[in-house]
CSV table of C-alpha atoms and ligand atoms in Angstrom, one decimal:
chain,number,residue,atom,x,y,z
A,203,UNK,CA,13.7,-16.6,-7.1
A,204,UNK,CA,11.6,-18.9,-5.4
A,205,UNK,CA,13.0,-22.3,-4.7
A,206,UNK,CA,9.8,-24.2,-5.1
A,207,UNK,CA,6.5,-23.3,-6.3
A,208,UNK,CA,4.4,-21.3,-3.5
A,209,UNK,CA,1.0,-22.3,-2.8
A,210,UNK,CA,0.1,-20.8,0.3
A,211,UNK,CA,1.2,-17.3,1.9
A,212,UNK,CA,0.3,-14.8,4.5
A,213,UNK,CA,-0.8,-11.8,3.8
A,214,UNK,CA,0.1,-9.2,6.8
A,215,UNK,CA,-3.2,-7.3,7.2
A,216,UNK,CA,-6.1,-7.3,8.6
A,217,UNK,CA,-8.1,-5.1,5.8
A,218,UNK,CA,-10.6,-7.5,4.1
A,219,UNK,CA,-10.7,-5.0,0.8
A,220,UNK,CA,-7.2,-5.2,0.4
A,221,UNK,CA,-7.4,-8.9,0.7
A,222,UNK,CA,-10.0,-9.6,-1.5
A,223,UNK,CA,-8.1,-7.3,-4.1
A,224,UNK,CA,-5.4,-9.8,-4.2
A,225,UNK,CA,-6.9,-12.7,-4.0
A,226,UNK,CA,-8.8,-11.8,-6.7
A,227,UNK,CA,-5.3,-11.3,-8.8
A,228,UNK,CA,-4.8,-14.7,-8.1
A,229,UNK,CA,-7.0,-16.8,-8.0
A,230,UNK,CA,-6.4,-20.6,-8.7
A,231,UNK,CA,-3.1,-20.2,-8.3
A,232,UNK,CA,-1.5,-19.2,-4.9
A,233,UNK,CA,-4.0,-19.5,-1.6
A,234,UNK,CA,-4.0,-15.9,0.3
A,235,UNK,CA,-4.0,-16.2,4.1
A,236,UNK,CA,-5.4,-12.8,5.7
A,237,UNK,CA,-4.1,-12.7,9.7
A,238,UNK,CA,-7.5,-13.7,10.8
A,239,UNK,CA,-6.9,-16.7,9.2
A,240,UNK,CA,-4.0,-17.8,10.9
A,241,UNK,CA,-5.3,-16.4,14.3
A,242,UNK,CA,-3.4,-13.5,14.7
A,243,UNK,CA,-6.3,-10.5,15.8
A,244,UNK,CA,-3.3,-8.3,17.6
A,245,UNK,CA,-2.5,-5.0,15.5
A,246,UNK,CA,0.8,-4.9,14.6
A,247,UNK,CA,2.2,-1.3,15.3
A,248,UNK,CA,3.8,0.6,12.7
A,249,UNK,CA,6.7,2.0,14.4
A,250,UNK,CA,9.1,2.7,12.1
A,251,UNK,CA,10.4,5.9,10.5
A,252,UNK,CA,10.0,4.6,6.8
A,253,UNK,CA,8.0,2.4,4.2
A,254,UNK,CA,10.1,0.0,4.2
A,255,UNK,CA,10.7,0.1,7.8
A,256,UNK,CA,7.2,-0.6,8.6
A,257,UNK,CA,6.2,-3.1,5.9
A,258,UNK,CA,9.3,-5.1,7.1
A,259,UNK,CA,8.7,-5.1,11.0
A,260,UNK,CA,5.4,-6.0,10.3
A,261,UNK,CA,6.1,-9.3,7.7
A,262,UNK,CA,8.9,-10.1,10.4
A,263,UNK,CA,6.2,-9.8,13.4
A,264,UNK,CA,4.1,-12.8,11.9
A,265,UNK,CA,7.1,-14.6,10.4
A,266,UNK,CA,8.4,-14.8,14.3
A,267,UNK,CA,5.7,-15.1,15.9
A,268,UNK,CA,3.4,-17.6,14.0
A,269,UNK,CA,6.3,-18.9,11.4
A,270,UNK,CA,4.4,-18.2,8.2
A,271,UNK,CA,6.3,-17.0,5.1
A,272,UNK,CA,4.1,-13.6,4.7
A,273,UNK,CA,4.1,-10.3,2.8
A,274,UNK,CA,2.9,-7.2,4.4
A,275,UNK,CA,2.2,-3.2,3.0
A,276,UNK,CA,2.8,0.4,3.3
A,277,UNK,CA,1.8,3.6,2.1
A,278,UNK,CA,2.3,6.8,2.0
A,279,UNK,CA,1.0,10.4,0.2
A,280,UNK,CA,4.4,12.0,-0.7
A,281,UNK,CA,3.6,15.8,-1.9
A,282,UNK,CA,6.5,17.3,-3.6
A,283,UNK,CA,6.0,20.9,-2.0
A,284,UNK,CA,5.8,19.9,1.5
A,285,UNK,CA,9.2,17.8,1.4
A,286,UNK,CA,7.6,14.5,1.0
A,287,UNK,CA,4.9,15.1,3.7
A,288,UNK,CA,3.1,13.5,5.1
A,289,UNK,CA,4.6,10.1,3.9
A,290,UNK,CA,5.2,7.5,6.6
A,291,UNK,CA,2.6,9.5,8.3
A,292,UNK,CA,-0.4,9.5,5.9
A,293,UNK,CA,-2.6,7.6,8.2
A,294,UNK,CA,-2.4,9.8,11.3
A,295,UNK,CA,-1.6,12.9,9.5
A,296,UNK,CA,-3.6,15.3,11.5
A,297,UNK,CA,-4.0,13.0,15.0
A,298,UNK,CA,-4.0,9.4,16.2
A,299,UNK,CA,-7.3,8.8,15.8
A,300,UNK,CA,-6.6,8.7,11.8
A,301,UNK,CA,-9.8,10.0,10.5
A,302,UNK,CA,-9.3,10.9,6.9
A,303,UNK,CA,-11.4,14.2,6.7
A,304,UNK,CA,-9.6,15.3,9.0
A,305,UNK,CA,-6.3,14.6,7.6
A,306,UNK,CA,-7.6,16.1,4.1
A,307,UNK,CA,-8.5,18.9,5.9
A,308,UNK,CA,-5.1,19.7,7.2
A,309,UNK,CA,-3.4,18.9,3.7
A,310,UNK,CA,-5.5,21.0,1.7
A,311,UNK,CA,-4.7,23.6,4.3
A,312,UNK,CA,-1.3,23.5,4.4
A,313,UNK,CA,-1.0,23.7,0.4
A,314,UNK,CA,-3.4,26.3,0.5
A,315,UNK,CA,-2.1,29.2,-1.9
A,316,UNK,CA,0.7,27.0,-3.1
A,317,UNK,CA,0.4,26.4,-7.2
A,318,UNK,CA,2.8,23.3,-7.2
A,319,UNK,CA,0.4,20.2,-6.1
A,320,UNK,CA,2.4,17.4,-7.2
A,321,UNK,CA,2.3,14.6,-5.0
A,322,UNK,CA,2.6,10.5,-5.7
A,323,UNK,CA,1.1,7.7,-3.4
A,324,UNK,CA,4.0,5.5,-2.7
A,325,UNK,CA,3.4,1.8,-1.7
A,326,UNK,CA,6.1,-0.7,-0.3
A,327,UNK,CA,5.8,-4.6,0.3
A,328,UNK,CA,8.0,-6.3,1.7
A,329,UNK,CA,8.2,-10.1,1.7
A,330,UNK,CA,9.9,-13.1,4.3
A,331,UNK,CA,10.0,-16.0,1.9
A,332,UNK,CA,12.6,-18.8,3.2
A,333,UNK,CA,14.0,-16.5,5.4
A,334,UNK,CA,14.9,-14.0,2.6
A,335,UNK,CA,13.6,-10.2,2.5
A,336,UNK,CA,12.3,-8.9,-0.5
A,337,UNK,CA,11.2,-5.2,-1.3
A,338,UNK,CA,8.3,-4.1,-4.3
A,339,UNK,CA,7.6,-0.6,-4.6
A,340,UNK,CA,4.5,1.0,-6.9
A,341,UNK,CA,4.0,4.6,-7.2
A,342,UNK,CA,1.8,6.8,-9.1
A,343,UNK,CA,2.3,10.5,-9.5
A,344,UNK,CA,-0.8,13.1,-9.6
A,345,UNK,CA,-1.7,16.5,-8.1
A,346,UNK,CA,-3.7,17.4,-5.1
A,347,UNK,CA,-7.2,18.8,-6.0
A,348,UNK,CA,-7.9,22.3,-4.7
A,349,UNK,CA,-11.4,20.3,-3.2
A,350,UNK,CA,-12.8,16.8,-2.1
A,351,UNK,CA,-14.3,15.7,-4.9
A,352,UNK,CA,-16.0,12.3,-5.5
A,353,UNK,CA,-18.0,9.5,-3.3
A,354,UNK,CA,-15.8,6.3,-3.3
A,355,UNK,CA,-12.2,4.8,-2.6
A,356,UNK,CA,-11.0,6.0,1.4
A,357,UNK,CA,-8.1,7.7,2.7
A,358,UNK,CA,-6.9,10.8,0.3
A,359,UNK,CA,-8.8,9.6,-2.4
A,360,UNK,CA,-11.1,12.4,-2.7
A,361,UNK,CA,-8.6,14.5,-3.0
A,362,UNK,CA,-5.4,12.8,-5.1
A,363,UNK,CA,-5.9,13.4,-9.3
A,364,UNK,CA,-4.1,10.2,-10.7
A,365,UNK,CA,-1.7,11.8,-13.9
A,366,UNK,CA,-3.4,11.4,-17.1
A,367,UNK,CA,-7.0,11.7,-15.4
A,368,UNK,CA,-9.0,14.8,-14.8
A,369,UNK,CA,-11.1,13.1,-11.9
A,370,UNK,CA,-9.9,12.2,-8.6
A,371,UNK,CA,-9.1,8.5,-7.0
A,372,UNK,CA,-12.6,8.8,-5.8
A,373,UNK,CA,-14.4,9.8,-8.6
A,374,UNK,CA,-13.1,7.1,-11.2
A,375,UNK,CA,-14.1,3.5,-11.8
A,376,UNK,CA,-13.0,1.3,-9.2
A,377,UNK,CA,-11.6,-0.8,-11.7
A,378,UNK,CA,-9.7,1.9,-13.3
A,379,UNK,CA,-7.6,2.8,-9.8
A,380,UNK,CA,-6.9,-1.1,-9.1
A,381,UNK,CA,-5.6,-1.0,-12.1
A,382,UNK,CA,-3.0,2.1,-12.1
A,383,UNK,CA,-2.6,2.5,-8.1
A,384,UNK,CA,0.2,2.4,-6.2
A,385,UNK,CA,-0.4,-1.0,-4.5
A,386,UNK,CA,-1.7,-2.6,-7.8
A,387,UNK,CA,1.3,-2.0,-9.1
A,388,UNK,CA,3.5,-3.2,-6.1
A,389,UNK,CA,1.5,-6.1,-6.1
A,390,UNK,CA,2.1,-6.9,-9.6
A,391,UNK,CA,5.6,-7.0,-9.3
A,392,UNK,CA,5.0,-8.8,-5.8
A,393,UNK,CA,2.9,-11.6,-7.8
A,394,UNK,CA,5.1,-11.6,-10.8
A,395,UNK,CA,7.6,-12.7,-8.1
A,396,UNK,CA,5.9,-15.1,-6.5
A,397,UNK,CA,4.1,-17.1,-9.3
A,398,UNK,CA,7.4,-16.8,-12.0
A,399,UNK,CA,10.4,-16.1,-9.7
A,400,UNK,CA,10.8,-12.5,-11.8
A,401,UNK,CA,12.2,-9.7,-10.0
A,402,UNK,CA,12.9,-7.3,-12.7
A,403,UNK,CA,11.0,-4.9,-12.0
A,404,UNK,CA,11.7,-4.9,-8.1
A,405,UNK,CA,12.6,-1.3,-6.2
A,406,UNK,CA,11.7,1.4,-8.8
A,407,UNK,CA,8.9,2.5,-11.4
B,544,LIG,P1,-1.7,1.8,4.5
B,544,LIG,O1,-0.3,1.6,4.8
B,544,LIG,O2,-2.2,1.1,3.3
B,544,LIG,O3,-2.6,1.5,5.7
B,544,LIG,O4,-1.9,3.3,4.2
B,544,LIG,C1,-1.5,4.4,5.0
B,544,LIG,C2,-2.4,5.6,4.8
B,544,LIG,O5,-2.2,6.1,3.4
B,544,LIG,C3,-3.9,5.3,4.8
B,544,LIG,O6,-4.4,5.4,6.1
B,544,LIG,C4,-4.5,6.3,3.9
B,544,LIG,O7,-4.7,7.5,4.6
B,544,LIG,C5,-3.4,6.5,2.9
B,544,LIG,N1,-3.7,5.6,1.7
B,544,LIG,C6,-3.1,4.4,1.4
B,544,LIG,N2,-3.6,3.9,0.3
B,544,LIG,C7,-4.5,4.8,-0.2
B,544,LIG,C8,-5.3,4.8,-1.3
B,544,LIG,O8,-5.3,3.9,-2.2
B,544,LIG,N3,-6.1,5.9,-1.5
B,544,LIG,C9,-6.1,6.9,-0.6
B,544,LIG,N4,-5.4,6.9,0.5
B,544,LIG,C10,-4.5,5.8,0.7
């Protein structure tokens, strides 16, 4: 657990929606630093073969380099009849340049006549904190629409049916996905952490 109470971290990112997500979570209580913040504008490459891989190099980069304690993210669309694709991959799925129609595209394409469309977004942090790695994991199963449906949210949104919903990531209430998503729930184990030294309900659902 924490050795003494935490009132300032880095957060690894550069992703002002994602930091505003948290720092909403916490307000009042621990001080977010976003990489801007700290002066960091370089874009840390995510060169690793896992979640956890990449979430880690990318915690350790700042921790080395500018000697915060920090936390840092992954993600990945795992669908069940493709093995796990395209996982660590999600982001560049169908080419470098990342563009997310694109990458819906190629997924709907490849699980084109296939009935099983199970999939879950799996989201790893991993955090330095006095020089000790920690791991949170949040996933949430669905299925993979058969069409883009729905105007908000990025990435596979349009096309990912949260389980226990009818509409997709990008058709429901914002408030309603940063509620049950992947990273809202790593996070809440994440913060749990951080503000009451819990870690119950590290690696796992
Ligand atoms: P990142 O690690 O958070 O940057 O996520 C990697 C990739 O996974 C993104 O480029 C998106 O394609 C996808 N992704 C991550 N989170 C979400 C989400 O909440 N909705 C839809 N796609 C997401």
């Amino acid at each position: 657990m924490p050795e003494q109470k935490i009132n300032k971290i880095v957060f690894a990112t550069h992703n002002a929606h994602k930091l505003s997500e948290i720092r909403e979570i916490v307000k009042g209580q621990i001080e977010i630093l976003g990489l801007t913040d700290i002066g960091c504008h370089d874009e840390i490459e995510e060169t690793g073969n896992t979640l956890e891989e990449n979430a880690l190099l990318k915690a350790k980069y700042v921790k080395e380099r500018y000697g915060y304690d920090c936390f840092a993210d992954d993600t990945g669309l795992e669908v069940d009849a493709l093995g796990g694709e395209p996982g660590v991959y999600s982001s560049r799925y169908a080419g470098p340049s990342g563009d997310p129609e694109e990458n819906m595209k190629k997924l709907l394409s490849a699980l084109q006549g296939i009935d099983n469309r199970s999939a879950q977004f799996r989201a790893i942090i991993a955090l330095i904190l006095n020089e000790e790695e920690h791991l949170f994991e949040g996933v949430i199963r669905g299925t993979i629409a058969r069409e883009r449906r729905g105007g908000s949210g990025f990435g596979y949104d349009p096309i990912f049916v949260p389980e226990g919903y009818d509409q997709t990531f990008a058709e429901v209430d914002l408030s309603v996905k940063n509620r049950v998503s992947h990273r809202a729930l790593a996070m809440a184990k994440l913060i749990d952490f951080l503000l009451n030294g819990k870690k119950i309900l590290s690696l796992g659902r």
